[in-house]
C-alpha positions as MATLAB code, in Angstrom:
seq = 'MQVELVYVQPPLGLLARLLPPHDDVIHEWSSAAGEAAASRAREILRGAGIAHRLHLSVGDAPTEIALLAEQTAAELMVLGTRGLGAAHHALVGSVALKAAALSAVPVLLVR';
ca = [
     139.978  172.996  100.225;
     140.412  171.186  103.509;
     140.261  167.436  104.007;
     138.752  166.077  107.209;
     140.258  162.672  108.022;
     138.364  160.537  110.496;
     139.358  157.459  112.460;
     136.672  155.780  114.546;
     137.645  153.247  117.178;
     134.889  150.755  118.058;
     133.687  151.146  121.640;
     135.008  148.726  124.211;
     132.582  146.362  125.862;
     131.292  147.095  129.361;
     133.533  144.524  131.028;
     136.653  145.967  129.381;
     135.688  149.453  130.579;
     135.327  148.246  134.172;
     138.738  146.585  134.257;
     142.161  148.198  133.846;
     143.457  149.879  131.760;
     141.595  153.027  132.739;
     140.047  155.694  130.528;
     143.260  157.709  130.130;
     145.174  154.645  128.921;
     142.323  153.701  126.581;
     142.242  157.262  125.207;
     146.015  157.254  124.602;
     145.838  153.858  122.890;
     142.910  154.944  120.709;
     144.663  158.181  119.746;
     147.861  156.321  118.873;
     145.902  153.834  116.748;
     144.169  156.676  114.903;
     147.407  158.567  114.316;
     149.048  155.406  112.979;
     146.102  154.566  110.712;
     146.055  158.071  109.232;
     149.815  158.596  108.943;
     150.127  157.667  105.259;
     147.113  159.764  104.239;
     148.476  162.735  106.195;
     151.880  162.332  104.544;
     150.286  162.374  101.073;
     148.126  165.395  101.893;
     151.088  167.321  103.358;
     153.165  166.503  100.278;
     150.416  167.855   98.035;
     150.031  170.989  100.167;
     146.436  170.142  101.082;
     145.154  171.401  104.429;
     143.714  168.674  106.614;
     142.602  167.803  110.132;
     142.436  164.437  111.827;
     139.345  163.663  113.896;
     139.557  160.775  116.349;
     136.449  159.333  117.948;
     135.086  156.237  119.607;
     131.708  154.833  118.632;
     129.747  153.429  115.729;
     131.825  154.267  112.647;
     128.980  155.019  110.192;
     127.221  157.247  112.721;
     130.412  159.090  113.696;
     131.390  159.640  110.046;
     127.954  160.998  109.110;
     127.924  163.234  112.201;
     131.358  164.638  111.369;
     130.257  165.379  107.804;
     127.335  167.373  109.191;
     129.392  169.161  111.872;
     132.075  170.245  109.406;
     129.566  171.229  106.691;
     131.298  168.836  104.308;
     130.512  169.242  100.634;
     131.511  165.669   99.780;
     132.360  162.495  101.685;
     135.009  160.310  100.072;
     134.936  156.871  101.662;
     137.121  153.907  100.911;
     135.703  150.432  100.592;
     137.758  147.456  101.584;
     136.378  145.275   98.795;
     135.939  142.192  100.947;
     133.198  140.804   98.741;
     129.502  140.046   98.871;
     129.718  137.315  101.514;
     131.526  139.581  103.979;
     129.121  142.451  103.232;
     126.120  140.192  103.854;
     127.498  139.112  107.235;
     129.030  142.339  108.506;
     127.720  145.147  106.321;
     129.605  148.087  104.916;
     130.673  151.080  106.998;
     130.851  153.183  103.832;
     127.345  152.261  102.684;
     125.867  152.780  106.153;
     127.574  156.176  106.497;
     126.282  157.163  103.068;
     122.754  156.156  104.048;
     122.935  158.212  107.260;
     124.222  161.387  105.637;
     122.662  164.016  103.402;
     126.146  164.828  102.058;
     127.014  163.480   98.593;
     129.286  160.434   98.762;
     132.060  159.138   96.529;
     133.010  155.524   97.246;
     136.570  154.550   96.313;
     137.842  151.016   96.103;
];
C-alpha cells in the first residue's frame, strides 16, 4: 500500500503574480506551506511503516485532488472534512464533496 498525500495551494490573483515576489519565491513558499501542512501526517505514516509520497500543486483543490487520484490510479480517496457546518458549506462549499463528485474513484470522507 502507498498513500498519496496532496496539498493544493490556491492560485494567486493576477495582480499578485505581476508584483514581487517572483515565481521562484512563490514556489518556495508554496512548497514550504505544503511540507508544513503534511508534516504530522507524514510522521504518522513513517511511524507505521507506510510508504507515502507528497504531491504539491497550485490550483483548484477539488480538481487537483481528483486529477491526482486518476493519475496515480488510486483505489480509494480518503478525504478529511473540516466540519464547519451547514452555513459554511452553503456559502463556500466543500472541497471534499466537490472532489468526490469530480472523481470516479470511491471516496471515504473522514471527519
